[in-house]
mmCIF file of C-alpha atoms in Angstrom:
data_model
loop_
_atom_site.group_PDB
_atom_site.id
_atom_site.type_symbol
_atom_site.label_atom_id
_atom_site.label_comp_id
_atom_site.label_asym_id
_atom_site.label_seq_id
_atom_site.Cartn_x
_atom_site.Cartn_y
_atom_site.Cartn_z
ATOM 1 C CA UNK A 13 -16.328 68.357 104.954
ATOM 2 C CA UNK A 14 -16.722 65.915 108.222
ATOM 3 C CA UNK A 15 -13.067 64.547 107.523
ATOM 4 C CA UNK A 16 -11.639 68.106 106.976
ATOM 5 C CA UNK A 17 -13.601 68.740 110.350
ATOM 6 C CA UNK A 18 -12.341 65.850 111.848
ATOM 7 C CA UNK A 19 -8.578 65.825 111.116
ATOM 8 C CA UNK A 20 -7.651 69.449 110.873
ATOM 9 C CA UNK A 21 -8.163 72.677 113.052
ATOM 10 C CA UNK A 22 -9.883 74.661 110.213
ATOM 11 C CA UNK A 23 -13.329 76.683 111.332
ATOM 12 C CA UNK A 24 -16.678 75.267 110.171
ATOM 13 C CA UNK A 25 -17.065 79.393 109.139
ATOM 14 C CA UNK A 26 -14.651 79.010 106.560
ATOM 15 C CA UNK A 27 -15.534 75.091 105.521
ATOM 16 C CA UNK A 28 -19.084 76.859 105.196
ATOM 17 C CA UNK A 29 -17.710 79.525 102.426
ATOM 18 C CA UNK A 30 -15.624 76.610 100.649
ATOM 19 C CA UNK A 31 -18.485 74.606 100.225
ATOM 20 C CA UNK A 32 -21.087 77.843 99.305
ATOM 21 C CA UNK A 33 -17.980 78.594 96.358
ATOM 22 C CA UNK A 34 -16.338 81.647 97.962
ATOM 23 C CA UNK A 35 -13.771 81.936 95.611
ATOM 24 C CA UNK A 36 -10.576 82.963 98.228
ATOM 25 C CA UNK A 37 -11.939 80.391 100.574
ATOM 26 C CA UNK A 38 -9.845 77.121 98.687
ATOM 27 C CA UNK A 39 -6.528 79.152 99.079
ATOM 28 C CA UNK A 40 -7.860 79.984 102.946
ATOM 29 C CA UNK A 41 -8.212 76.692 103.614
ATOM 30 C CA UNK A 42 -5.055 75.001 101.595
ATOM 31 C CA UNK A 43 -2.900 78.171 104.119
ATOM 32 C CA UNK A 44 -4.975 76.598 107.359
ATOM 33 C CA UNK A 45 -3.842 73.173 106.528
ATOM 34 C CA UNK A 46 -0.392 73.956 105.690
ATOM 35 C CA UNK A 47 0.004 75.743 109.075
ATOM 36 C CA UNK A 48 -0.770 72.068 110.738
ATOM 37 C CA UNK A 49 1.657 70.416 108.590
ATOM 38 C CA UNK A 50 -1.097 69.025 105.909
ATOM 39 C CA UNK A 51 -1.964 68.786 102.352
ATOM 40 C CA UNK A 52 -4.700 68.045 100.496
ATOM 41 C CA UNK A 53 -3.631 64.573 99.620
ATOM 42 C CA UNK A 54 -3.828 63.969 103.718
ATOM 43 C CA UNK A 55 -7.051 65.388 103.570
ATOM 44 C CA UNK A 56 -8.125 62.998 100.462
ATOM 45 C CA UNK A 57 -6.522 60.295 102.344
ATOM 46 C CA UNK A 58 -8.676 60.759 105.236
ATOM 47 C CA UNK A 59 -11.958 60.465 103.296
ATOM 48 C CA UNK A 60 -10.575 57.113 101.976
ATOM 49 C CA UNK A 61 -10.382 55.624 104.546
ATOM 50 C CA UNK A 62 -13.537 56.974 106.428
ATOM 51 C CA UNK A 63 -15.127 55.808 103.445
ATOM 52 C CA UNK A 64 -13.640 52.558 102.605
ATOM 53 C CA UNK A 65 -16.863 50.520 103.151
ATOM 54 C CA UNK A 66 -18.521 52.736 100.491
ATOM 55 C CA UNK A 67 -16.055 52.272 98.014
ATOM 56 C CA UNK A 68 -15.849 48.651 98.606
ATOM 57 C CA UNK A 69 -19.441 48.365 97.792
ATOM 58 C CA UNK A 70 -19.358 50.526 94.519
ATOM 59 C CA UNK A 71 -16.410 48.347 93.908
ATOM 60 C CA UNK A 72 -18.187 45.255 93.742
ATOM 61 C CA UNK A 73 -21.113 46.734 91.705
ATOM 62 C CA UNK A 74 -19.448 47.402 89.070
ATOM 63 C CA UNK A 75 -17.863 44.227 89.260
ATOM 64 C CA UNK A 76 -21.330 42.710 88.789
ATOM 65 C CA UNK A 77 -21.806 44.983 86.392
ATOM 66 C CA UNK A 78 -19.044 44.371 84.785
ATOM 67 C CA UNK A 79 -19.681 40.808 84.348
ATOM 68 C CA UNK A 80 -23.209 41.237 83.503
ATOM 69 C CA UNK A 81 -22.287 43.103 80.567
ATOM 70 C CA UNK A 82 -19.352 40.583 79.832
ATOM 71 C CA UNK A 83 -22.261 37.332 79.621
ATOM 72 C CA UNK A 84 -24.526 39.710 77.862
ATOM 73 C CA UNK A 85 -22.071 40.012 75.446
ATOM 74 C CA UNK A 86 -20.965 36.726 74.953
ATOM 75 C CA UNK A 87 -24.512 35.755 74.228
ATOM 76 C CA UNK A 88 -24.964 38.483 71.401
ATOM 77 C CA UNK A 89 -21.589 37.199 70.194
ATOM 78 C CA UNK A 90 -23.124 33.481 70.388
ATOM 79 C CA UNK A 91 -26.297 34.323 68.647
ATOM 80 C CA UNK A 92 -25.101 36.423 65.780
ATOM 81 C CA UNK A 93 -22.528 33.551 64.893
ATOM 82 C CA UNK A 94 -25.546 30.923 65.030
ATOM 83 C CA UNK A 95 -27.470 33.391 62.567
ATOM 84 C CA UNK A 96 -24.608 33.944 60.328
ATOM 85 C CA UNK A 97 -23.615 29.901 60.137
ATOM 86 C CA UNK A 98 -27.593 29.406 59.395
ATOM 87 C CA UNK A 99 -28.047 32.308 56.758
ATOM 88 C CA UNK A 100 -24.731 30.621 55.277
ATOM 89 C CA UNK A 101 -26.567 27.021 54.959
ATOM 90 C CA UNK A 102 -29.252 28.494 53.721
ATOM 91 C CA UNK A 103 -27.586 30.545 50.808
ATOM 92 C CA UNK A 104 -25.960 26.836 50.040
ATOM 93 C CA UNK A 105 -29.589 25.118 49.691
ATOM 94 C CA UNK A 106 -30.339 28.012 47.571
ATOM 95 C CA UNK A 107 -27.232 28.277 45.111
ATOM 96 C CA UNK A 108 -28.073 23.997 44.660
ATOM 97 C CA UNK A 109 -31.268 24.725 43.741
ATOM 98 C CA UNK A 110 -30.590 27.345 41.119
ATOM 99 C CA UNK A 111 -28.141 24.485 39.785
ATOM 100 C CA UNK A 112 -30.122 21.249 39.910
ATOM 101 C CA UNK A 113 -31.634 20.878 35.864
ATOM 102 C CA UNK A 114 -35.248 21.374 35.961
ATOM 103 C CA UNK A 115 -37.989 19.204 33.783
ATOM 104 C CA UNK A 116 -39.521 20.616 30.739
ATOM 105 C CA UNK A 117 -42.937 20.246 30.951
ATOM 106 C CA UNK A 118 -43.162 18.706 34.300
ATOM 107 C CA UNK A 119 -46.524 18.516 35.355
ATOM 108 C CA UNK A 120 -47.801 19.773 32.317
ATOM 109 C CA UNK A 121 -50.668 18.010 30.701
ATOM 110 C CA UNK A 122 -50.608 17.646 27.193
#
């Protein structure tokens, strides 16, 4: 609403009834800024660029985020393989054992 202030000619009465919802006010204020020559892509354009620091900043949080989530990631990755490769060892130990011939007797006294 400051931009639209800023850059165009159109009364803070009808910004006010945009913003509050009035329902004829968007077409009100799309006639206002045809009349100096603008759209609402001029308009948008305007709050870009007043805003650029902003967006910047939101930029590089989710960039952090971004790469948070990446190494997060990774590690999960890292640690199921390390569980899977030891569960695998450990159904090897198990599948020699249930093969290796066992004593008769052993430790039996008779």
């Amino acid at each position: 609403m400051r931009v639209l202030q800023k850059t165009t000619k159109v009364s803070p009465t009808l910004m006010a009834r945009w913003q509050e919802g009035d329902p004829d006010a968007p077409a009100t204020v799309e006639a206002a800024l045809a009349q100096q020559g603008l759209t609402w892509d001029a308009v948008m354009g305007e709050v870009l660029v007043s805003n650029l620091t902003e967006f910047e900043q939101i930029e590089r949080l989710i960039a952090s985020t971004d790469a948070r989530w990446e190494r997060a990631l990774s590690n999960i990755a890292r640690r199921q393989e390390a569980l899977a490769q030891s569960l695998r060892h450990m159904a090897g130990c198990a599948r020699q054992r249930s093969h290796e011939p066992t004593l008769k007797g052993a430790g039996s006294v008779p």
